[in-house]
PDB file of N, CA and C in Angstrom:
ATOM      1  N   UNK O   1    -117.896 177.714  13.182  1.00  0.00           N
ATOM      2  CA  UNK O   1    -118.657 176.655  13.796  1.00  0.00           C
ATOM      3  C   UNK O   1    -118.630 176.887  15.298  1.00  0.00           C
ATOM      4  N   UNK O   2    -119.621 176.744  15.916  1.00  0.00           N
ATOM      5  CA  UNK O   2    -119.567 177.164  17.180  1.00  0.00           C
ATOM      6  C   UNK O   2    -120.684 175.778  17.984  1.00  0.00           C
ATOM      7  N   UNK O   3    -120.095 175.148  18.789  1.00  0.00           N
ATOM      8  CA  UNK O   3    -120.027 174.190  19.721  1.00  0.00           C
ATOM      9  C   UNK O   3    -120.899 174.717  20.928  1.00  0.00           C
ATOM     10  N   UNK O   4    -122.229 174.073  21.114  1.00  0.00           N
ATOM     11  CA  UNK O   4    -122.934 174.723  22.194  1.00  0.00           C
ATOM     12  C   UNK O   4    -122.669 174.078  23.405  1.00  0.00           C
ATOM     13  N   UNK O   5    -123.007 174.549  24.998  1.00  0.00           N
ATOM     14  CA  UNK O   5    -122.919 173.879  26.439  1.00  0.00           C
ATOM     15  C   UNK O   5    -121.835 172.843  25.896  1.00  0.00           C
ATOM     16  N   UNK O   6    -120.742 173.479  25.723  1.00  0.00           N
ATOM     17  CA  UNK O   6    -119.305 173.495  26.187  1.00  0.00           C
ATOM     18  C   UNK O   6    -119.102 171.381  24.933  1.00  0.00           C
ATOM     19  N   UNK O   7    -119.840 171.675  24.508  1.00  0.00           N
ATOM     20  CA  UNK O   7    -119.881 170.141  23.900  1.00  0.00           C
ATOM     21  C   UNK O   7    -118.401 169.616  23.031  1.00  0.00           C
ATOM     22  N   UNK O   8    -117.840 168.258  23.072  1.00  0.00           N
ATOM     23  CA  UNK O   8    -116.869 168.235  22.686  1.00  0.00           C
ATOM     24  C   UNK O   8    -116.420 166.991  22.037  1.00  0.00           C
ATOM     25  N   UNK O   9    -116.946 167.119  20.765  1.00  0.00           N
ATOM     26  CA  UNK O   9    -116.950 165.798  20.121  1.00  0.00           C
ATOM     27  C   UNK O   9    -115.793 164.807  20.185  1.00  0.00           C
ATOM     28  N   UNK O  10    -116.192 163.483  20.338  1.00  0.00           N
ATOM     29  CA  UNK O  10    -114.641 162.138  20.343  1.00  0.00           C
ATOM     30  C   UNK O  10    -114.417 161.972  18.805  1.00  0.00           C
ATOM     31  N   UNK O  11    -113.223 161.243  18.969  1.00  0.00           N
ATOM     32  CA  UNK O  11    -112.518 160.865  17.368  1.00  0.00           C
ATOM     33  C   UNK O  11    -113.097 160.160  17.175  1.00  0.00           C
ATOM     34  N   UNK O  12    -114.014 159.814  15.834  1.00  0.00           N
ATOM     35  CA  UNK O  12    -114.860 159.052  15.093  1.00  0.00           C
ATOM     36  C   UNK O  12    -116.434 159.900  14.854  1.00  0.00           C
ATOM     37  N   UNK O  13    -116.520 160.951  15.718  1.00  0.00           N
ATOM     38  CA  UNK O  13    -118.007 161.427  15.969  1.00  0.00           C
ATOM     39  C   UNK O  13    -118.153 162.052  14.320  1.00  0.00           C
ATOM     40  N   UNK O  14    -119.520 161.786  13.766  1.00  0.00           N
ATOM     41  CA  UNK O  14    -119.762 162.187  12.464  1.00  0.00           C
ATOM     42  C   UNK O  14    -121.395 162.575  12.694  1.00  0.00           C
ATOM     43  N   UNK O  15    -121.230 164.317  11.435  1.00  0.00           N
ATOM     44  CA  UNK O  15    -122.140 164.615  11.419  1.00  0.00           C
ATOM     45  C   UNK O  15    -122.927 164.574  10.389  1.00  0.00           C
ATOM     46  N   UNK O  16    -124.135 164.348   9.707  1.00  0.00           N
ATOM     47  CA  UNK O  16    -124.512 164.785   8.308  1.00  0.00           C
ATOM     48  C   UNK O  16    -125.183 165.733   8.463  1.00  0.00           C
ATOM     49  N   UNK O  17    -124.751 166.848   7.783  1.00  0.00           N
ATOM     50  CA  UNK O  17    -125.324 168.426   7.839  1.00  0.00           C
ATOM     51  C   UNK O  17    -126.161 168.452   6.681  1.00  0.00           C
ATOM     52  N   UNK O  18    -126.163 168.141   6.069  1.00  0.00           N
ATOM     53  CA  UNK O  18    -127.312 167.952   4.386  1.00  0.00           C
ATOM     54  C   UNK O  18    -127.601 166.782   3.836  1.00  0.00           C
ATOM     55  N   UNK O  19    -128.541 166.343   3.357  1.00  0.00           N
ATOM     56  CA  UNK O  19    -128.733 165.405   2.708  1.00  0.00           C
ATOM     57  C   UNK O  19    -129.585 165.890   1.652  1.00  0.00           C
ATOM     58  N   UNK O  20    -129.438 165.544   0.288  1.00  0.00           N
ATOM     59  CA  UNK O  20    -130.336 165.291  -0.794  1.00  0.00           C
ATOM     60  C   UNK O  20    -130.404 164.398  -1.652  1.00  0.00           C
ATOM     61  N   UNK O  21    -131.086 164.273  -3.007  1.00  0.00           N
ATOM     62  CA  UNK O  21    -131.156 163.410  -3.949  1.00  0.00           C
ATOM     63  C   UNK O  21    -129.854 163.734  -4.816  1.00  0.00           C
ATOM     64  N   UNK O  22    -129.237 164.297  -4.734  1.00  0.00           N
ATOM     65  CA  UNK O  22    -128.197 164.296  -5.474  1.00  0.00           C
ATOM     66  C   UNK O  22    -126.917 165.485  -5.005  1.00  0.00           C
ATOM     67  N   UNK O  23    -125.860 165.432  -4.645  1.00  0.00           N
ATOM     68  CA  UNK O  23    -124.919 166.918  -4.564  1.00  0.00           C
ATOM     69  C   UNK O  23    -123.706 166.726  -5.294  1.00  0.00           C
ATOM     70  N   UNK O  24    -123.755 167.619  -6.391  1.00  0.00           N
ATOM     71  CA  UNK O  24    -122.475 167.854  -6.588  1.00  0.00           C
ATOM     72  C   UNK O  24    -121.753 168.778  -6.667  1.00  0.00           C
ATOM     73  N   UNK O  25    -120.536 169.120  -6.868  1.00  0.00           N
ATOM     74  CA  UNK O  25    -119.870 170.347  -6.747  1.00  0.00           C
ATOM     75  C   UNK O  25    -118.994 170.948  -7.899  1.00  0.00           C
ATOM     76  N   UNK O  26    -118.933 171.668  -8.428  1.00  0.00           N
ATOM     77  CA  UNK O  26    -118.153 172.669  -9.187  1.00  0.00           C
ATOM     78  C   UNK O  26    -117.294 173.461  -8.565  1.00  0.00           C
ATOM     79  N   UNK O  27    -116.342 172.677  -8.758  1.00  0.00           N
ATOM     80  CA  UNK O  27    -115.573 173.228  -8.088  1.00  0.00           C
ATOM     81  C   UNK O  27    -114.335 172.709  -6.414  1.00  0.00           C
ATOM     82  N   UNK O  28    -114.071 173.470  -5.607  1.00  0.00           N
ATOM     83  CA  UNK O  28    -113.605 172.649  -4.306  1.00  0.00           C
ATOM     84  C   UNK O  28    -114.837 173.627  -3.282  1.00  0.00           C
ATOM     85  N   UNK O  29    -114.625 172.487  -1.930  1.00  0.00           N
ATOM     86  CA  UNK O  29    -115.416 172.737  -0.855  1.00  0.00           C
ATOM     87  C   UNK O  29    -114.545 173.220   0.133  1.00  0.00           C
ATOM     88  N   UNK O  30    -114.364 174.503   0.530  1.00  0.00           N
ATOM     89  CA  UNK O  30    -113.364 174.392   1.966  1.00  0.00           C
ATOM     90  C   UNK O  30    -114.235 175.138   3.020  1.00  0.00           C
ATOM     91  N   UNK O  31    -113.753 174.422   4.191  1.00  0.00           N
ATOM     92  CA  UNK O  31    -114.552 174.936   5.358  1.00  0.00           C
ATOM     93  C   UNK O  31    -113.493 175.310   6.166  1.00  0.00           C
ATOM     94  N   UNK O  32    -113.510 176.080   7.383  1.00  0.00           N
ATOM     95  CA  UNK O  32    -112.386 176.718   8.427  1.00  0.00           C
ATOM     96  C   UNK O  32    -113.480 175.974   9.627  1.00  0.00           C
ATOM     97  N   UNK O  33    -112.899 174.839   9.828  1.00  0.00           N
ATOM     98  CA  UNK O  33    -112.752 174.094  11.376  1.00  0.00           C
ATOM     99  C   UNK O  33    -112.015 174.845  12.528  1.00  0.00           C
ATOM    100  N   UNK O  34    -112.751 174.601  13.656  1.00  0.00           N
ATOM    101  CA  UNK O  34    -111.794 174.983  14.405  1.00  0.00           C
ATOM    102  C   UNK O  34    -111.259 173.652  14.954  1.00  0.00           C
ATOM    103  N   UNK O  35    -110.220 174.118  15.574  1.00  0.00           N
ATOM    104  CA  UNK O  35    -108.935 172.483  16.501  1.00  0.00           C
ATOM    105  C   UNK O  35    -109.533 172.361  17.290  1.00  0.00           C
ATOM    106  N   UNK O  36    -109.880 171.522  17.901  1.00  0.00           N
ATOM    107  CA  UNK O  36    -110.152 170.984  19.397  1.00  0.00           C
ATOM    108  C   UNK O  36    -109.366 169.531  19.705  1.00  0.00           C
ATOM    109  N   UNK O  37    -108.192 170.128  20.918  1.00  0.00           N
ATOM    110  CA  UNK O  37    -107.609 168.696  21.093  1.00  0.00           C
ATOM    111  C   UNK O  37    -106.888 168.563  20.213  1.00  0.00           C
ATOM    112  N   UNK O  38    -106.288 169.865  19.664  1.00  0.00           N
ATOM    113  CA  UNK O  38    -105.181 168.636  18.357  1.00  0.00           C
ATOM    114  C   UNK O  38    -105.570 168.119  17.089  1.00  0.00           C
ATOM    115  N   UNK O  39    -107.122 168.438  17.029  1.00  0.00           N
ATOM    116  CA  UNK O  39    -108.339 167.777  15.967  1.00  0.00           C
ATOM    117  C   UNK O  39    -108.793 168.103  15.661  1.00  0.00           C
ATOM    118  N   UNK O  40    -108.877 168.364  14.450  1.00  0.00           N
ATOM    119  CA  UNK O  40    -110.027 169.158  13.332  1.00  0.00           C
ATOM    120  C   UNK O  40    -111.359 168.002  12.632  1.00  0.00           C
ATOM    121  N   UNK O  41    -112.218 168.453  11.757  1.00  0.00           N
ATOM    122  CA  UNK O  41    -112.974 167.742  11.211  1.00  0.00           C
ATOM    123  C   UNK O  41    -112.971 167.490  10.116  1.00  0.00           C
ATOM    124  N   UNK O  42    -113.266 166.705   9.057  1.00  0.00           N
ATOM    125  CA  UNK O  42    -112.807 166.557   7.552  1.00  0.00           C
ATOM    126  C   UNK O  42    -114.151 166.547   7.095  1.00  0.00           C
ATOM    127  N   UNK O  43    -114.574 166.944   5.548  1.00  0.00           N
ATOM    128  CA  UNK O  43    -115.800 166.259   4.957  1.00  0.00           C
ATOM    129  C   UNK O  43    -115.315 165.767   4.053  1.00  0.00           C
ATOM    130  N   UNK O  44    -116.692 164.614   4.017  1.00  0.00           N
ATOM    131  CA  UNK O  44    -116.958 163.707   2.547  1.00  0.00           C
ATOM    132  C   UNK O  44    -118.469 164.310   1.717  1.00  0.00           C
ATOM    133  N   UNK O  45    -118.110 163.563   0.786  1.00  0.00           N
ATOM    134  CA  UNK O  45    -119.839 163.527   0.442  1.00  0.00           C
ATOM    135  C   UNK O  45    -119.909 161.742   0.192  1.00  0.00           C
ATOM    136  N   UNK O  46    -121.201 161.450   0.622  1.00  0.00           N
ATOM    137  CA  UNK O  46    -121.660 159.977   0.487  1.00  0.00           C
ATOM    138  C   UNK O  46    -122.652 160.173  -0.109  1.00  0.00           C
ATOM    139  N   UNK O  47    -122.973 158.653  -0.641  1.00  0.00           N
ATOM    140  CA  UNK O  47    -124.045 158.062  -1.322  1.00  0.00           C
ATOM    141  C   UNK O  47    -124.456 156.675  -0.466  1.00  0.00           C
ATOM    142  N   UNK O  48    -125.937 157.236   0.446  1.00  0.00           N
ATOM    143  CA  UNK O  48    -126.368 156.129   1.384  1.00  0.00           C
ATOM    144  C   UNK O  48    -127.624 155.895   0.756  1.00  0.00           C
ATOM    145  N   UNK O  49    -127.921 154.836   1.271  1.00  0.00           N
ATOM    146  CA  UNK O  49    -129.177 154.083   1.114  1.00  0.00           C
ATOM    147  C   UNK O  49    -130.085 154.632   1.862  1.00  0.00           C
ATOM    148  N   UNK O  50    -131.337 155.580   2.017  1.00  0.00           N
ATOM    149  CA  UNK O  50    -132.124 155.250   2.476  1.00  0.00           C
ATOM    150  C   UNK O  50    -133.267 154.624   2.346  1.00  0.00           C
ATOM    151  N   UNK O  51    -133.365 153.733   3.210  1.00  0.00           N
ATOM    152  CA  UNK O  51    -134.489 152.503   3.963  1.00  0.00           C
ATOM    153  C   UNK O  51    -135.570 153.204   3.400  1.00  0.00           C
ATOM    154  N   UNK O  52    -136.242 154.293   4.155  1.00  0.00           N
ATOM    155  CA  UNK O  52    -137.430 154.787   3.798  1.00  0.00           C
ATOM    156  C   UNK O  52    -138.131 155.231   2.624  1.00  0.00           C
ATOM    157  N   UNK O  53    -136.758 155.612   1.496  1.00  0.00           N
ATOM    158  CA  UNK O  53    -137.573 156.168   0.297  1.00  0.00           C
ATOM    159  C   UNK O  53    -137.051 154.715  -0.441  1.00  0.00           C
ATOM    160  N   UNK O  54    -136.264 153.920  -0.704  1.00  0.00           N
ATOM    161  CA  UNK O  54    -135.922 152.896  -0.970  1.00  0.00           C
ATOM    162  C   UNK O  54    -134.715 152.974  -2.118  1.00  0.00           C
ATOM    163  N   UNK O  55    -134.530 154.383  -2.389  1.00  0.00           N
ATOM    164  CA  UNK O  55    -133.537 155.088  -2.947  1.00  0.00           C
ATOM    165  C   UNK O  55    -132.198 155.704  -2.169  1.00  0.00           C
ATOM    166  N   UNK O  56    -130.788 155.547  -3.082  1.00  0.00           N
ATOM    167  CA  UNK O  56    -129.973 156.680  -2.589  1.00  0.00           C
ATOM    168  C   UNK O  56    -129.907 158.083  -2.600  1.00  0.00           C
ATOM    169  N   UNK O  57    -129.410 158.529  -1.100  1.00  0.00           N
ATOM    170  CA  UNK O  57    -129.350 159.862  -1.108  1.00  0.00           C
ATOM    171  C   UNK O  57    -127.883 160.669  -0.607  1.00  0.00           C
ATOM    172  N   UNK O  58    -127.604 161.550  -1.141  1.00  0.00           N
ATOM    173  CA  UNK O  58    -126.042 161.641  -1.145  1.00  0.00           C
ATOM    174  C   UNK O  58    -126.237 162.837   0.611  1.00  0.00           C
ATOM    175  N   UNK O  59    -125.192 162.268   1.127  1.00  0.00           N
ATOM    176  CA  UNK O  59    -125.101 163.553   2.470  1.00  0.00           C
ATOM    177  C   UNK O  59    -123.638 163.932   2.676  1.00  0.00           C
ATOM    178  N   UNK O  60    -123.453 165.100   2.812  1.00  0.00           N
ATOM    179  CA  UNK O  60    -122.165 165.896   3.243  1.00  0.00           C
ATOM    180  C   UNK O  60    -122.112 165.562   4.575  1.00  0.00           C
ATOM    181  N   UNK O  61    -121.291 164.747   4.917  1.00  0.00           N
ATOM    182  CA  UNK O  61    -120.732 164.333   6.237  1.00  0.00           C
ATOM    183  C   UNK O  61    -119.487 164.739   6.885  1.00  0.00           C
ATOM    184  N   UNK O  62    -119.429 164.884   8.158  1.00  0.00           N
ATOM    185  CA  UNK O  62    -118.914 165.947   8.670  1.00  0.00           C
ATOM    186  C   UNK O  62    -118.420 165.069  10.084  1.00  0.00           C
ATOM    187  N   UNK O  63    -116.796 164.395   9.931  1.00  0.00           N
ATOM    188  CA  UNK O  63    -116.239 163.991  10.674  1.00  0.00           C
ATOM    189  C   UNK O  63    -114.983 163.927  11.674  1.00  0.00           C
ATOM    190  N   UNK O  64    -115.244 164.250  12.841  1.00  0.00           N
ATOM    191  CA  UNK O  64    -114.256 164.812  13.654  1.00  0.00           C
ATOM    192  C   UNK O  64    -113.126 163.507  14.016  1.00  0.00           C
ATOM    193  N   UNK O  65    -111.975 164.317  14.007  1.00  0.00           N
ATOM    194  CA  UNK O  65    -110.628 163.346  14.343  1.00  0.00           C
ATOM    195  C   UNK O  65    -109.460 163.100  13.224  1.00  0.00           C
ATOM    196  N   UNK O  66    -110.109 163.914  12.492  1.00  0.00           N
ATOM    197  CA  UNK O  66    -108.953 164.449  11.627  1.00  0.00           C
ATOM    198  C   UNK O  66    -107.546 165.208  12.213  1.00  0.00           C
ATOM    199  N   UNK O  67    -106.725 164.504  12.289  1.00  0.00           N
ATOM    200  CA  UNK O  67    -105.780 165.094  12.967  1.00  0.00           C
ATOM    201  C   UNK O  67    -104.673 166.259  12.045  1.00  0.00           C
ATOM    202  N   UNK O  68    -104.794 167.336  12.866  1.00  0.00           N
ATOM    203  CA  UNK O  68    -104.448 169.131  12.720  1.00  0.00           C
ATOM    204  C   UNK O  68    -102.881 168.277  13.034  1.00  0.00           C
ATOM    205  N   UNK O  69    -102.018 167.582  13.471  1.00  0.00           N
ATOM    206  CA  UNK O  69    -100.819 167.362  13.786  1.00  0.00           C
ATOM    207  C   UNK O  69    -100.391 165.702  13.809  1.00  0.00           C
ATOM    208  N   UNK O  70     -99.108 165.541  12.816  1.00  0.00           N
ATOM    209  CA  UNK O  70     -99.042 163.782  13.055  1.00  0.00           C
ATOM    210  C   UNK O  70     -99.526 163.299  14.239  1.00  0.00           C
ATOM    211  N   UNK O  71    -100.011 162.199  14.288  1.00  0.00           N
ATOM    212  CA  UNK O  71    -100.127 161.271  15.547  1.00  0.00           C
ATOM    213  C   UNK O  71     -98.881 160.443  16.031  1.00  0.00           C
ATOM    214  N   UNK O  72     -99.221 159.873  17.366  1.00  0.00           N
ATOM    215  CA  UNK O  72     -97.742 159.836  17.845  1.00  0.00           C
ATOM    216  C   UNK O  72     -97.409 158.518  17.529  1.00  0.00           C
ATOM    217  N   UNK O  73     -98.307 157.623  17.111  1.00  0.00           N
ATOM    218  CA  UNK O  73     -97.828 156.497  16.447  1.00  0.00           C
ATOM    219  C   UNK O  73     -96.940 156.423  14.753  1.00  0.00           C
ATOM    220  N   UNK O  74     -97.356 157.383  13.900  1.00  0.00           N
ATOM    221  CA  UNK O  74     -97.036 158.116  12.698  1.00  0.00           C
ATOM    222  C   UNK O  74     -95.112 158.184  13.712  1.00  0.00           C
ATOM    223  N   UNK O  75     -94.943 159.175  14.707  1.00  0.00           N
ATOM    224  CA  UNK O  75     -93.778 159.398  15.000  1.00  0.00           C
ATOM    225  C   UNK O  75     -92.950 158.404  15.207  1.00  0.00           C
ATOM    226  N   UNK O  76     -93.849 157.272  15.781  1.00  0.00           N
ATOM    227  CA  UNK O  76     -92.625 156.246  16.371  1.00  0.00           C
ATOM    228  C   UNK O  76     -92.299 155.672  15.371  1.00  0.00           C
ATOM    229  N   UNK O  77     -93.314 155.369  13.927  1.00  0.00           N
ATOM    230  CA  UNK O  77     -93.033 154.498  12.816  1.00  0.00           C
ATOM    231  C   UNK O  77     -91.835 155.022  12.309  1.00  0.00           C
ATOM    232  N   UNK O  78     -91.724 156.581  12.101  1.00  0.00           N
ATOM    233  CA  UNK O  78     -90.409 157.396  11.617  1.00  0.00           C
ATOM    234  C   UNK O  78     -89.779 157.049  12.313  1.00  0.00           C
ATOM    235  N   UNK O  79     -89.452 157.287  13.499  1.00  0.00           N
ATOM    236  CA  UNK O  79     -88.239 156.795  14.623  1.00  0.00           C
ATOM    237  C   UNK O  79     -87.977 155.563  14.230  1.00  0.00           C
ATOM    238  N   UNK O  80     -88.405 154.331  14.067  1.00  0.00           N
ATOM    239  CA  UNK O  80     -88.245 153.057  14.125  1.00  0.00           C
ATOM    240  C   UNK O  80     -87.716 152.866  12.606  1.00  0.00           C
ATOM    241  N   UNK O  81     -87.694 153.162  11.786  1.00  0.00           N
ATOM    242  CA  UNK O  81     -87.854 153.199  10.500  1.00  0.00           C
ATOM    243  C   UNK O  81     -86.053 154.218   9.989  1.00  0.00           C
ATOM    244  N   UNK O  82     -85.663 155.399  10.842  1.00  0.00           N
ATOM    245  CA  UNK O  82     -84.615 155.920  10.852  1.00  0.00           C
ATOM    246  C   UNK O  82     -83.810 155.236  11.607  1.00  0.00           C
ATOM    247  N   UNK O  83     -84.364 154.454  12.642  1.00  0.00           N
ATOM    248  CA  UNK O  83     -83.350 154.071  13.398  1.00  0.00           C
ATOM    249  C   UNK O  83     -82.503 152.464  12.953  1.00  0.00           C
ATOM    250  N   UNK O  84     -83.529 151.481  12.025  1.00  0.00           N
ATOM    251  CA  UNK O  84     -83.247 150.574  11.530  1.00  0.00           C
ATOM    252  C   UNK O  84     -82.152 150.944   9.880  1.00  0.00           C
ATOM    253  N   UNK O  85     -82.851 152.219   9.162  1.00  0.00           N
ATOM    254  CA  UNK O  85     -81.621 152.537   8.364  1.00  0.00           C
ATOM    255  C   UNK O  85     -80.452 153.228   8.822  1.00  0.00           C
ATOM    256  N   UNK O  86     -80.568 153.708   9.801  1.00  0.00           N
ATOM    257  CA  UNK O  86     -78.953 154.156  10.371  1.00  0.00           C
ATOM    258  C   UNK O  86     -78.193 152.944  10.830  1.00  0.00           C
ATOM    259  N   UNK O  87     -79.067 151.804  11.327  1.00  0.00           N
ATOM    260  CA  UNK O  87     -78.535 150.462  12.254  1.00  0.00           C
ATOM    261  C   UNK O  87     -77.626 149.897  10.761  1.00  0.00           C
ATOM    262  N   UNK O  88     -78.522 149.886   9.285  1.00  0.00           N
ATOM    263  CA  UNK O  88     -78.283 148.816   8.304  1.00  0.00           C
ATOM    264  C   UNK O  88     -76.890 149.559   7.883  1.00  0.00           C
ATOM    265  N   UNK O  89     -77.105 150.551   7.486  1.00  0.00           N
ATOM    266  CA  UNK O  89     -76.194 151.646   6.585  1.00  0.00           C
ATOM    267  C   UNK O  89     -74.706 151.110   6.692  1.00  0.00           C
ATOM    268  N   UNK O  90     -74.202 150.973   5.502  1.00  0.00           N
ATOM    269  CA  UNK O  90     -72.712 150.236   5.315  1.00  0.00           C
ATOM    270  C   UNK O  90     -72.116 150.934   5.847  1.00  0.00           C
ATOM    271  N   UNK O  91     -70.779 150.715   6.736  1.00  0.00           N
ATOM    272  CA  UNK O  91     -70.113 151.531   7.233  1.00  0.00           C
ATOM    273  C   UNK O  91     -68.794 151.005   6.684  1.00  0.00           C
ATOM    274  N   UNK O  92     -67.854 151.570   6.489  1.00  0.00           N
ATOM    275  CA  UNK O  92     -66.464 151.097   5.979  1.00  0.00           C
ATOM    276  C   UNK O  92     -65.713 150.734   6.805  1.00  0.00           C
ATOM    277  N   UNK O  93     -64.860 149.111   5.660  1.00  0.00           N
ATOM    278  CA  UNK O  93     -64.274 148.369   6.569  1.00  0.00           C
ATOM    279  C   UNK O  93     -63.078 148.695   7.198  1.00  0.00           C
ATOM    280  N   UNK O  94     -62.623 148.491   8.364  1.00  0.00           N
ATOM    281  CA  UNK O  94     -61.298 148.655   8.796  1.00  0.00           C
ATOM    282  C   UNK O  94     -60.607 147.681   8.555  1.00  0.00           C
ATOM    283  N   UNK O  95     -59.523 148.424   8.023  1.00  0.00           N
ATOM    284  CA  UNK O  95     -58.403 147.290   7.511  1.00  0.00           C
ATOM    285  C   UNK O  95     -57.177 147.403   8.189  1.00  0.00           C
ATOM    286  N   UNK O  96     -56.203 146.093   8.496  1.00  0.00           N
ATOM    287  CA  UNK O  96     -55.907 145.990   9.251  1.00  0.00           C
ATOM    288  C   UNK O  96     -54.142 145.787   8.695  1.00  0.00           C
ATOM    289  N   UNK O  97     -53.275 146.567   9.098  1.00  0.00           N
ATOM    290  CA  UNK O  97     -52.129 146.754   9.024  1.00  0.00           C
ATOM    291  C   UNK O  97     -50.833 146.028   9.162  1.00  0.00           C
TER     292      UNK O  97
END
C-alpha cells in the first residue's frame, strides 16, 4: 500500500475499497499493512444500505487505528490491576511471642 503526497491517515479514518451486491469469502483475507505511528489498518466486510439503489450492498472496509502495539491506557489498566492484587494478597500473620 503506498500513501501518496506524504498523506497520513488519523485513528478512526476508514476506507471502502470495493463495494458490491454481495462478497463473500472462501476462505481467510490477509493483507500486509504497513505501521504508521504505531498503527496499522484492520478490515471488515459490511452490509450497508444504499439510499440510491434502495438495496444492501456489502463493502470491504478498510480502517486505520488498529493498534500494531498495546495502548497506553491497556498498560495502566495492567499496572492498576497488579498493583491492587499485590496490595490484597494475604500475607502471613506475625505472631507474637
Amino acid at each position: 500500500m503506498d500513501l501518496t503526497d506524504g498523506f497520513v491517515p488519523q485513528p478512526g479514518d476508514f476506507f471502502d475499497v470495493l463495494t458490491a451486491d454481495d462478497l463473500q469469502l472462501a476462505g481467510t483475507l490477509t493483507f500486509d499493512f504497513p505501521t504508521i505511528n504505531g498503527q496499522t489498518f484492520d478490515h471488515d466486510i459490511l452490509s450497508l444500505f444504499d439510499a440510491t439503489t434502495g438495496t444492501n450492498r456489502d463493502v470491504l472496509r478498510l480502517t486505520f487505528g488498529a493498534a500494531s502495539i498495546p495502548e497506553p491506557g491497556t498498560f495502566e489498566v495492567c499496572l492498576i490491576a497488579a498493583t491492587v492484587l499485590g496490595a490484597t494478597r494475604r500475607r502471613p500473620e506475625k505472631r507474637c511471642r
